[in-house]
Coordinates of C-alpha atoms in Angstrom, one line a residue:
M8 CA 51.1 57.6 -6.1
A9 CA 50.5 61.2 -7.6
D10 CA 48.4 61.8 -10.4
V11 CA 50.1 62.0 -13.0
K12 CA 49.4 65.4 -15.6
P13 CA 48.4 64.5 -19.4
G14 CA 51.5 64.9 -22.1
S15 CA 53.9 64.4 -19.4
Y16 CA 56.9 61.5 -19.8
V17 CA 56.1 58.2 -16.9
S18 CA 59.1 55.5 -16.9
D19 CA 58.3 51.8 -17.5
T20 CA 58.4 51.6 -13.0
A21 CA 55.9 54.0 -13.4
R22 CA 53.4 53.2 -15.9
L23 CA 53.3 49.3 -14.5
Q24 CA 52.5 50.5 -11.5
L25 CA 49.7 52.8 -12.3
F26 CA 48.3 49.5 -13.8
I27 CA 48.9 47.1 -11.3
D28 CA 46.5 50.4 -8.8
A29 CA 43.8 50.4 -11.6
V30 CA 43.5 45.9 -11.3
T31 CA 41.5 45.5 -9.1
D32 CA 40.0 41.7 -9.5
Y33 CA 43.2 40.6 -7.6
A34 CA 45.8 41.5 -5.0
I35 CA 48.9 42.1 -6.1
Y36 CA 51.7 42.7 -3.3
M37 CA 55.4 42.9 -2.9
L38 CA 56.6 41.3 0.0
S39 CA 60.5 41.8 1.1
P40 CA 62.4 38.2 1.4
E41 CA 61.0 38.2 5.0
G42 CA 57.7 38.1 3.9
L43 CA 56.7 41.8 4.9
V44 CA 53.6 43.7 2.3
A45 CA 56.1 46.6 0.8
S46 CA 53.0 47.3 -2.2
W47 CA 50.0 47.3 -1.8
N48 CA 47.5 48.1 -5.5
S49 CA 43.3 48.9 -4.7
G50 CA 42.5 45.0 -5.9
A51 CA 44.0 43.7 -2.7
Q52 CA 42.5 46.3 -0.4
R53 CA 39.4 45.3 -2.1
I54 CA 39.8 41.2 -2.0
K55 CA 41.8 42.1 1.3
G56 CA 40.0 44.4 3.2
Y57 CA 43.1 46.3 4.6
A58 CA 43.8 49.6 3.3
A59 CA 47.1 50.2 2.4
H60 CA 48.6 52.5 5.8
E61 CA 46.8 49.0 7.6
I62 CA 49.3 46.6 6.0
I63 CA 52.5 48.6 4.6
G64 CA 54.8 46.7 7.1
Q65 CA 52.4 43.7 8.5
H66 CA 54.4 40.2 7.6
V67 CA 52.4 38.0 4.8
S68 CA 51.0 35.2 7.2
R69 CA 48.9 37.6 8.8
F70 CA 46.3 36.3 5.3
Y71 CA 46.6 32.8 6.3
T72 CA 44.2 30.8 9.0
E73 CA 45.4 30.1 12.0
S74 CA 45.4 26.6 11.2
A75 CA 48.2 27.1 7.9
Q76 CA 50.0 29.6 10.4
A77 CA 50.8 26.7 13.4
A78 CA 51.8 23.9 10.1
G79 CA 54.2 26.7 8.8
E80 CA 52.7 26.7 5.7
P81 CA 53.4 31.3 5.1
A82 CA 57.4 30.0 5.6
R83 CA 57.0 26.7 3.9
A84 CA 55.7 28.9 0.9
L85 CA 58.3 31.7 0.4
R86 CA 60.3 28.8 0.9
A87 CA 59.4 27.2 -1.8
A88 CA 59.3 30.5 -3.8
A89 CA 62.8 31.3 -3.7
Q90 CA 64.1 28.1 -4.4
T91 CA 61.9 26.9 -7.1
G92 CA 60.8 30.4 -8.4
K93 CA 57.6 29.7 -8.6
H94 CA 55.2 28.4 -6.3
E95 CA 50.9 28.0 -6.7
A96 CA 48.4 27.1 -4.7
E97 CA 44.7 27.1 -3.4
A98 CA 43.8 27.7 0.2
W99 CA 41.7 30.4 2.2
R100 CA 43.2 33.3 3.2
V101 CA 41.9 35.3 5.7
R102 CA 40.3 39.2 5.3
K103 CA 40.9 41.8 8.0
D104 CA 37.1 41.1 9.2
G105 CA 38.2 37.4 9.6
S106 CA 35.6 35.9 7.2
R107 CA 37.2 33.0 4.9
F108 CA 37.9 33.3 0.9
W109 CA 39.1 31.0 -0.9
A110 CA 42.6 31.5 -2.7
S111 CA 44.2 30.8 -6.1
V112 CA 48.0 31.9 -5.4
V113 CA 51.4 32.6 -7.1
I114 CA 54.2 33.7 -5.6
D115 CA 57.0 34.5 -7.7
A116 CA 60.4 34.7 -7.0
I117 CA 62.1 38.4 -7.8
R118 CA 66.3 38.5 -7.9
D119 CA 68.0 40.8 -8.6
D120 CA 71.0 40.9 -12.0
Q121 CA 73.3 38.9 -9.7
G122 CA 70.7 37.3 -9.1
T123 CA 69.9 37.8 -4.9
L124 CA 67.2 37.3 -3.7
V125 CA 65.4 40.9 -3.0
G126 CA 61.3 40.2 -3.2
F127 CA 58.4 38.6 -4.0
V128 CA 55.6 39.4 -6.1
K129 CA 52.3 37.7 -4.6
I130 CA 48.7 37.6 -6.6
T131 CA 45.6 36.6 -4.9
R132 CA 42.6 36.2 -6.6
D133 CA 38.8 34.9 -5.1
I134 CA 37.9 32.0 -6.1
S135 CA 35.2 31.3 -3.4
E136 CA 32.2 31.2 -6.5
R137 CA 34.8 29.2 -9.0
R138 CA 35.1 26.5 -6.4
E139 CA 31.4 26.5 -4.5
A140 CA 30.2 25.9 -8.8
Q141 CA 32.3 22.8 -8.4
L142 CA 31.7 21.4 -5.0
A143 CA 27.7 22.0 -6.5
L144 CA 29.4 20.1 -10.0
Q145 CA 30.8 17.4 -8.2
R146 CA 27.7 16.4 -5.3
A147 CA 25.6 16.5 -8.3
Q148 CA 28.2 14.3 -10.2
E149 CA 28.3 11.5 -6.9
K150 CA 24.2 12.4 -6.2
L151 CA 23.7 11.1 -9.5
S152 CA 25.9 8.5 -10.3
Y153 CA 25.1 7.3 -6.8
A154 CA 21.7 7.2 -7.7
Q155 CA 22.3 5.0 -10.9
K156 CA 23.6 3.0 -8.5
M157 CA 20.2 2.7 -5.8
D158 CA 18.1 2.4 -9.0
A159 CA 20.9 -0.8 -10.6
L160 CA 20.2 -1.5 -7.4
G161 CA 16.9 -1.8 -7.1
Q162 CA 16.3 -3.3 -10.3
L163 CA 18.7 -6.0 -9.6
T164 CA 16.4 -6.7 -6.3
G165 CA 13.0 -6.3 -7.1
G166 CA 14.1 -8.8 -10.1
V167 CA 15.1 -11.1 -7.7
A168 CA 12.8 -10.6 -4.7
H169 CA 9.1 -12.5 -6.0
D170 CA 10.7 -15.5 -7.0
F171 CA 13.2 -14.9 -3.8
N172 CA 9.3 -14.8 -1.5
N173 CA 8.4 -17.1 -3.1
L174 CA 10.6 -19.5 -2.5
L175 CA 10.6 -18.7 1.4
M176 CA 6.7 -19.4 1.0
I177 CA 7.7 -23.2 0.0
I178 CA 10.1 -23.0 2.8
S179 CA 8.2 -21.6 6.1
G180 CA 5.2 -23.5 4.5
H181 CA 6.4 -27.0 4.5
L182 CA 8.3 -25.9 7.5
R183 CA 4.6 -26.8 10.1
I184 CA 4.0 -29.7 7.8
I185 CA 6.7 -31.0 8.9
K186 CA 6.5 -29.9 12.7
K187 CA 3.2 -31.9 12.5
L188 CA 5.1 -34.9 11.5
I189 CA 7.8 -35.5 13.8
K190 CA 6.0 -34.6 17.2
D191 CA 7.9 -35.0 19.4
D192 CA 11.4 -35.4 18.1
Q193 CA 12.9 -33.1 20.2
R194 CA 16.2 -33.4 17.7
G195 CA 13.7 -32.7 14.9
L196 CA 12.2 -29.9 16.4
Q197 CA 14.9 -27.7 16.8
A198 CA 16.1 -28.6 13.2
I199 CA 13.0 -27.2 12.2
D200 CA 13.2 -24.1 14.7
A201 CA 16.7 -23.4 13.1
I202 CA 15.0 -23.5 9.5
D203 CA 12.5 -21.6 10.8
T204 CA 14.9 -18.5 12.5
A205 CA 17.0 -18.9 8.7
T206 CA 13.5 -18.2 6.0
R207 CA 12.6 -15.5 9.1
R208 CA 16.1 -13.6 8.1
G209 CA 15.8 -13.8 4.3
E210 CA 12.7 -12.4 4.9
T211 CA 14.0 -9.4 7.5
L212 CA 16.5 -8.8 4.1
T213 CA 14.2 -8.2 1.5
R214 CA 12.6 -6.7 3.0
Q215 CA 16.0 -4.0 3.7
L216 CA 15.9 -4.2 0.4
L217 CA 13.0 -3.7 -1.0
T218 CA 12.6 -0.7 1.2
F219 CA 16.1 0.6 1.1
S220 CA 15.7 0.3 -3.8
R221 CA 11.5 2.5 -2.7
R222 CA 10.6 -0.6 -3.8
Q223 CA 8.3 -2.1 -1.3
H224 CA 4.1 -2.5 -0.8
L225 CA 3.4 -0.2 0.9
S226 CA 0.8 0.9 2.9
P227 CA 0.7 4.1 4.2
A228 CA -2.1 5.5 6.8
V229 CA -2.4 8.4 8.8
I230 CA -0.5 8.1 12.4
D231 CA -0.4 9.5 15.5
V232 CA 3.8 10.1 16.3
S233 CA 3.0 9.9 20.1
Q234 CA 1.1 7.2 20.5
R235 CA 3.3 4.9 18.4
I236 CA 6.0 5.6 20.3
D237 CA 4.4 5.0 23.3
A238 CA 3.4 2.3 22.0
L239 CA 6.2 0.8 20.5
R240 CA 8.3 1.8 23.6
N241 CA 8.1 -1.4 25.4
V242 CA 9.0 -3.1 22.6
L243 CA 12.2 -0.7 22.4
S244 CA 12.8 -1.2 25.7
N245 CA 12.9 -5.0 26.2
S246 CA 15.6 -5.5 22.2
L247 CA 17.4 -2.2 23.7
G248 CA 17.6 -4.0 27.5
R249 CA 18.8 -3.5 30.7
A250 CA 21.9 -1.7 29.8
I251 CA 20.7 1.1 28.3
Q252 CA 19.0 3.9 29.6
L253 CA 15.8 4.3 27.5
T254 CA 14.2 8.4 27.2
T255 CA 11.3 9.5 24.6
S256 CA 10.2 13.4 23.9
I257 CA 7.8 14.1 21.9
D258 CA 5.9 18.1 21.5
T259 CA 2.6 18.9 22.4
G260 CA 0.9 19.0 19.1
V261 CA 3.4 16.6 17.1
W262 CA 1.9 16.6 13.8
P263 CA 0.8 13.5 11.7
V264 CA 1.5 11.7 9.3
E265 CA 1.3 9.8 6.3
V266 CA 3.4 5.5 6.5
D267 CA 3.6 2.6 6.1
S268 CA 2.7 1.9 10.2
S269 CA 5.5 -1.6 10.5
E270 CA 8.3 0.3 8.3
F271 CA 8.2 3.0 10.7
E272 CA 8.2 1.1 13.7
L273 CA 11.2 -0.8 11.7
A274 CA 13.2 2.4 10.9
L275 CA 13.2 3.5 14.9
V276 CA 14.2 -0.6 15.6
N277 CA 16.4 -0.3 13.4
I278 CA 18.2 3.3 14.3
A279 CA 18.2 2.0 18.4
V280 CA 19.6 -1.3 17.6
N281 CA 22.4 0.3 16.1
S282 CA 22.7 2.9 19.0
R283 CA 23.0 -0.3 20.9
D284 CA 25.6 -1.7 19.6
A285 CA 27.8 1.0 19.7
M286 CA 27.8 1.4 23.8
P287 CA 28.9 -1.5 25.0
D288 CA 29.0 -0.6 28.6
G289 CA 25.8 0.4 27.9
G290 CA 24.5 4.2 27.4
A291 CA 21.9 6.1 26.9
I292 CA 19.7 6.5 23.8
S293 CA 16.2 8.9 23.0
I294 CA 13.6 9.5 20.8
A295 CA 12.9 13.2 20.3
A296 CA 10.3 14.8 17.7
K297 CA 9.0 17.7 17.0
N298 CA 7.5 20.1 14.2
V299 CA 9.8 21.9 12.0
Q300 CA 9.1 23.7 8.8
L301 CA 12.1 23.5 6.0
K302 CA 13.2 25.4 3.3
A303 CA 15.0 24.2 -0.1
G304 CA 18.5 23.8 1.1
D305 CA 18.4 23.6 5.1
V306 CA 18.4 19.2 5.4
A307 CA 19.7 16.1 1.7
G308 CA 17.1 16.3 -0.8
D309 CA 15.4 20.1 -0.7
L310 CA 12.4 19.5 0.8
A311 CA 10.9 22.6 1.8
G312 CA 7.4 22.6 4.2
D313 CA 5.8 20.8 7.1
F314 CA 7.7 18.1 8.6
V315 CA 8.0 16.1 11.2
A316 CA 11.5 15.8 13.0
L317 CA 12.0 12.5 14.6
T318 CA 15.6 12.1 16.5
V319 CA 16.6 9.4 18.2
G320 CA 20.6 9.9 19.8
D321 CA 22.9 7.9 21.6
T322 CA 25.3 8.1 24.4
G323 CA 28.0 5.9 22.3
S324 CA 31.5 6.0 21.0
G325 CA 30.3 8.5 17.7
I326 CA 30.9 7.8 13.4
D327 CA 34.4 7.9 12.3
P328 CA 34.2 11.4 9.8
E329 CA 35.8 9.2 6.4
I330 CA 32.8 6.2 7.0
L331 CA 29.7 8.8 8.4
P332 CA 29.2 8.7 3.9
K333 CA 28.7 5.6 3.9
V334 CA 26.2 4.6 6.9
F335 CA 23.4 4.6 4.5
D336 CA 24.3 2.3 1.4
P337 CA 23.5 -1.4 1.6
F338 CA 26.2 -3.8 3.4
F339 CA 28.4 -1.4 4.6
T340 CA 29.0 -3.0 8.6
T341 CA 31.2 -2.2 10.9
K342 CA 29.9 -4.7 13.2
R343 CA 31.6 -8.5 12.8
I344 CA 29.5 -10.7 10.6
D345 CA 27.1 -12.3 13.0
K346 CA 26.2 -9.3 14.7
G347 CA 25.3 -6.9 11.3
T348 CA 24.4 -7.4 7.9
G349 CA 24.5 -4.6 6.9
L350 CA 20.8 -3.0 6.1
G351 CA 19.3 -1.8 8.7
L352 CA 20.3 1.6 8.1
S353 CA 19.5 1.0 4.3
Q354 CA 16.4 0.6 5.4
V355 CA 15.8 3.0 7.6
Y356 CA 16.7 5.7 4.5
G357 CA 14.8 3.6 1.7
F358 CA 11.6 4.4 4.1
A359 CA 12.4 8.0 4.8
H360 CA 12.8 9.0 0.6
Q361 CA 10.0 6.6 0.2
S362 CA 7.4 8.2 3.1
G363 CA 7.9 11.8 0.7
G364 CA 11.1 12.6 3.8
T365 CA 14.3 12.3 3.9
V366 CA 17.1 10.9 6.5
S367 CA 20.8 12.4 8.2
V368 CA 23.7 11.3 10.3
D369 CA 25.2 13.6 13.0
S370 CA 27.5 11.9 15.2
E371 CA 31.0 12.7 16.5
L372 CA 33.9 10.1 18.1
G373 CA 33.2 10.5 21.7
Q374 CA 30.3 12.4 21.7
G375 CA 27.5 9.5 20.3
T376 CA 25.2 9.9 17.3
R377 CA 22.0 11.7 16.5
V378 CA 19.9 10.1 13.3
T379 CA 16.6 12.6 12.3
I380 CA 14.4 11.4 9.5
Y381 CA 12.0 14.0 8.1
L382 CA 7.9 12.6 7.4
P383 CA 5.8 15.3 5.5
R384 CA 3.0 15.8 7.8
A385 CA -0.5 14.0 7.1
K386 CA -3.0 16.2 5.3
T387 CA -5.6 14.4 7.6
A388 CA -5.8 13.8 10.9
A389 CA -4.8 10.5 12.4
P390 CA -7.4 7.9 13.4
A391 CA -8.9 8.9 16.8
V392 CA -8.7 4.9 17.7
R393 CA -6.8 1.6 15.8
P394 CA -9.3 -0.4 15.0
N395 CA -9.2 -3.7 15.1
E396 CA -8.4 -6.2 13.1
P397 CA -10.0 -9.4 13.5
S398 CA -8.6 -12.6 14.4
A399 CA -8.1 -15.5 12.6
Q400 CA -10.2 -17.7 14.6
E401 CA -13.2 -15.0 12.9
V402 CA -12.4 -16.4 8.8
P403 CA -15.9 -17.2 7.9
A404 CA -14.9 -20.8 7.0
G405 CA -16.9 -23.6 5.5
G406 CA -17.5 -22.0 2.2
L407 CA -14.8 -22.0 -1.6
V408 CA -12.5 -19.7 -2.2
L409 CA -11.3 -19.6 -5.7
L410 CA -6.5 -19.6 -5.4
V411 CA -4.7 -18.1 -8.6
E412 CA -1.2 -19.5 -7.9
D413 CA 0.3 -19.9 -11.0
N414 CA 3.9 -21.3 -9.2
P415 CA 2.8 -25.7 -8.1
V416 CA 4.4 -26.0 -4.5
V417 CA 3.4 -22.3 -3.9
A418 CA -0.2 -22.6 -5.4
D419 CA 0.0 -25.8 -3.0
V420 CA 1.7 -24.7 0.1
S421 CA -1.3 -21.7 0.1
A422 CA -4.1 -24.5 0.0
T423 CA -2.9 -26.2 2.6
M424 CA -3.1 -22.9 4.7
L425 CA -6.4 -22.2 3.4
G426 CA -7.3 -25.7 4.0
E427 CA -6.5 -25.7 7.5
L428 CA -8.6 -21.8 8.5
G429 CA -11.3 -24.0 6.7
F430 CA -11.9 -23.8 3.3
G431 CA -12.3 -25.6 0.2
V432 CA -9.9 -24.9 -2.3
E433 CA -9.9 -24.6 -5.9
T434 CA -6.5 -23.5 -7.8
V435 CA -6.2 -22.3 -10.9
G436 CA -2.2 -21.6 -12.4
D437 CA -3.5 -18.2 -14.8
A438 CA -5.7 -15.5 -15.2
S439 CA -7.5 -17.1 -17.7
A440 CA -8.9 -20.5 -16.2
A441 CA -9.4 -18.4 -12.8
L442 CA -12.2 -16.4 -15.6
R443 CA -13.3 -19.5 -16.7
A444 CA -14.0 -21.4 -13.0
L445 CA -15.9 -18.1 -11.9
E446 CA -17.7 -18.6 -15.9
A447 CA -18.8 -22.4 -14.8
G448 CA -21.5 -20.7 -12.0
K449 CA -19.1 -21.9 -9.0
K450 CA -20.7 -20.1 -5.3
F451 CA -17.4 -18.8 -4.2
E452 CA -16.8 -16.9 -0.9
L453 CA -13.1 -15.8 -1.8
M454 CA -10.9 -14.9 -4.3
F455 CA -7.3 -15.3 -3.4
S456 CA -4.2 -14.6 -6.4
D457 CA -1.1 -13.6 -7.1
I458 CA -0.5 -10.8 -8.5
V459 CA 2.6 -11.6 -10.7
M460 CA 1.7 -15.1 -12.7
A461 CA 1.6 -15.7 -17.1
G462 CA 0.1 -14.7 -19.3
Q463 CA -1.7 -11.8 -20.7
M464 CA -3.5 -11.0 -17.9
D465 CA -1.4 -10.3 -14.1
G466 CA -2.9 -10.2 -11.1
I467 CA -4.6 -7.0 -10.9
A468 CA -5.7 -6.3 -13.5
L469 CA -8.1 -10.1 -13.6
A470 CA -8.8 -7.9 -10.1
R471 CA -10.3 -6.0 -11.6
V472 CA -12.6 -7.9 -14.3
V473 CA -13.7 -9.8 -11.3
R474 CA -15.1 -6.7 -9.2
Q475 CA -16.4 -5.3 -12.4
R476 CA -18.9 -9.1 -12.9
R477 CA -18.5 -10.0 -9.1
P478 CA -19.0 -7.1 -6.1
D479 CA -19.7 -9.5 -4.1
L480 CA -17.2 -11.6 -4.5
P481 CA -14.5 -10.7 -2.0
I482 CA -10.4 -9.9 -3.8
L483 CA -7.8 -11.0 -1.7
L484 CA -4.3 -10.9 -4.1
A485 CA -0.5 -11.7 -3.0
T486 CA 2.9 -10.6 -3.8
G487 CA 6.7 -11.1 -3.2
Y488 CA 7.6 -8.0 -4.9
S489 CA 4.9 -6.4 -7.4
Q490 CA 5.5 -2.1 -8.4
A491 CA 1.8 -2.8 -10.4
A492 CA 0.7 -3.5 -6.1
D493 CA 1.8 0.0 -5.9
S494 CA -1.1 1.3 -8.2
A495 CA -3.6 -1.5 -7.1
Q496 CA -3.2 -0.5 -3.4
N497 CA -6.3 2.3 -2.9
E498 CA -8.0 -0.5 -5.0
F499 CA -7.9 -4.2 -3.2
S500 CA -5.7 -5.7 -0.1
I501 CA -2.7 -7.2 -1.0
L502 CA -0.7 -9.6 1.5
R503 CA 2.2 -9.4 1.2
K504 CA 4.9 -12.7 1.3
P505 CA 5.7 -15.4 2.6
Y506 CA 3.0 -14.6 5.4
Q507 CA 2.2 -17.1 8.5
I508 CA -1.3 -19.3 8.1
T509 CA -2.4 -16.3 10.8
Q510 CA -2.0 -13.3 8.8
L511 CA -3.7 -14.4 6.2
G512 CA -6.6 -15.3 8.9
R513 CA -6.7 -12.0 9.5
A514 CA -6.6 -10.3 5.9
I515 CA -8.9 -13.6 4.7
A516 CA -11.2 -12.2 8.1
T517 CA -10.5 -8.6 6.8
V518 CA -11.1 -8.3 3.4
I519 CA -15.3 -10.6 3.4
A520 CA -15.9 -8.4 5.9
Q521 CA -15.5 -5.0 4.0
T522 CA -17.1 -6.6 1.1
R523 CA -20.0 -7.3 2.7
A524 CA -20.0 -4.3 4.6
Q525 CA -20.3 -2.1 0.7
G526 CA -23.6 -4.9 0.8
T527 CA -23.9 -6.2 -2.7
G528 CA -26.6 -4.1 -4.8
N529 CA -24.3 -4.7 -7.3
R530 CA -23.7 -7.9 -8.4
K531 CA -23.8 -9.0 -12.1
P532 CA -24.1 -11.7 -13.9
F533 CA -20.7 -13.4 -14.5
G534 CA -19.2 -13.2 -18.5
G535 CA -20.5 -11.9 -21.1
S536 CA -18.6 -8.5 -23.5
D537 CA -15.3 -8.5 -21.1
K538 CA -14.1 -11.8 -22.0
H539 CA -11.7 -10.3 -24.8
L540 CA -10.1 -9.0 -22.1
I541 CA -8.5 -12.3 -21.2

């Protein structure tokens, strides 16, 4: 448009055109009844990238994505505006350079005095930043809601886990006694095996729930990822069956990670079993590990730093995009009731996050699935050789054990196991009684205490008092669930309930050997000034 000299007459139409052309935040342009561009303002050039001479006379469909064009969206929008007088929408639009932006679009129909359609006015605004802000807020709200849901689940799980594991302890402990009593009764032995299987499944379910809710007691240690995967390969091959081809690809020099080794192995098994179930007719599973340096925003959780990426991929059926966001939710499963609990990937999620990392899943229908666990690099190197664990037969039996357990039935089961390991047992029900027993001067070879107990002092507080006065006395703690165990895992050996006699034997042998290796030079008489702690 020609420049207007100051003081000259400007018509309303020209004045309006000057105003429209000066607008840069909005693309404002006219369309013919057929949808051809008839005018073009500076805002349209800024937002869409076309100069006026490049676009006037072109059809408006040029600004739509290919999928929108194929669906007939441009013609539908003009038809709606012609019928109702206005059409409004938010959708992707395309610039001259091919880039996309999220647009707010308004199309107004223009008619003459006789009501004949003479064209359209179209106003487009780039609202990509507003949309990103809305999506970021939505993601934050969803993340908060999910965290609140998981926290509620964790509190519920933690509240029942201790009692539930005590029940499992009672069941599994008495099964051993019953098995000895019925001897060769085959039907009875089959019933015991069925109960034992159910008990172990209950133990696994509780453990997976606690891991998911990040309330599982972990015993982290620095491990060599390559060595641990090699050691697990035979177990995985046997679990997956002959129809599944298992391959591993571990980069040279993969960094060590500090994790609970049993939870690490369980996570790999859970992912591999899920992959196997997605390939009923056979297929391939690959396990790869490599070093990665993450920046905030690379993966979920905004992690940054040195990580080991452990990826399990398969050639299975893939996961429907609609259910992909739910795969880590507890109890969510697409398998039959007898084929899955929906807690396998939940355990993987909990393990990764409790270890300071995260997990992501990438899947496409018919193309398989890739699950990647990101674990932070350990600050120290892994031991060159994994230390040998003592066996139950190495327990220096024959001494007296002080058993501290407030559940009489659990105490009975534990005392029976200790007796079978060759120990004498004195059982007390709380910390106060334990301190009185120690003050009585009896020679105990070990104190074995539950962590969660009624009274003013729990098992950890008791252990700290005892260690101060009797540093020569080996101490072993047990728990079905306790957040307090996290603060004491570097101070004391902790045995997870429910435990088997072989696990108890190994734990006792280890703690006695460690205590003896530390020497007894700091032994103090028990009693005295710490009685007020009771």
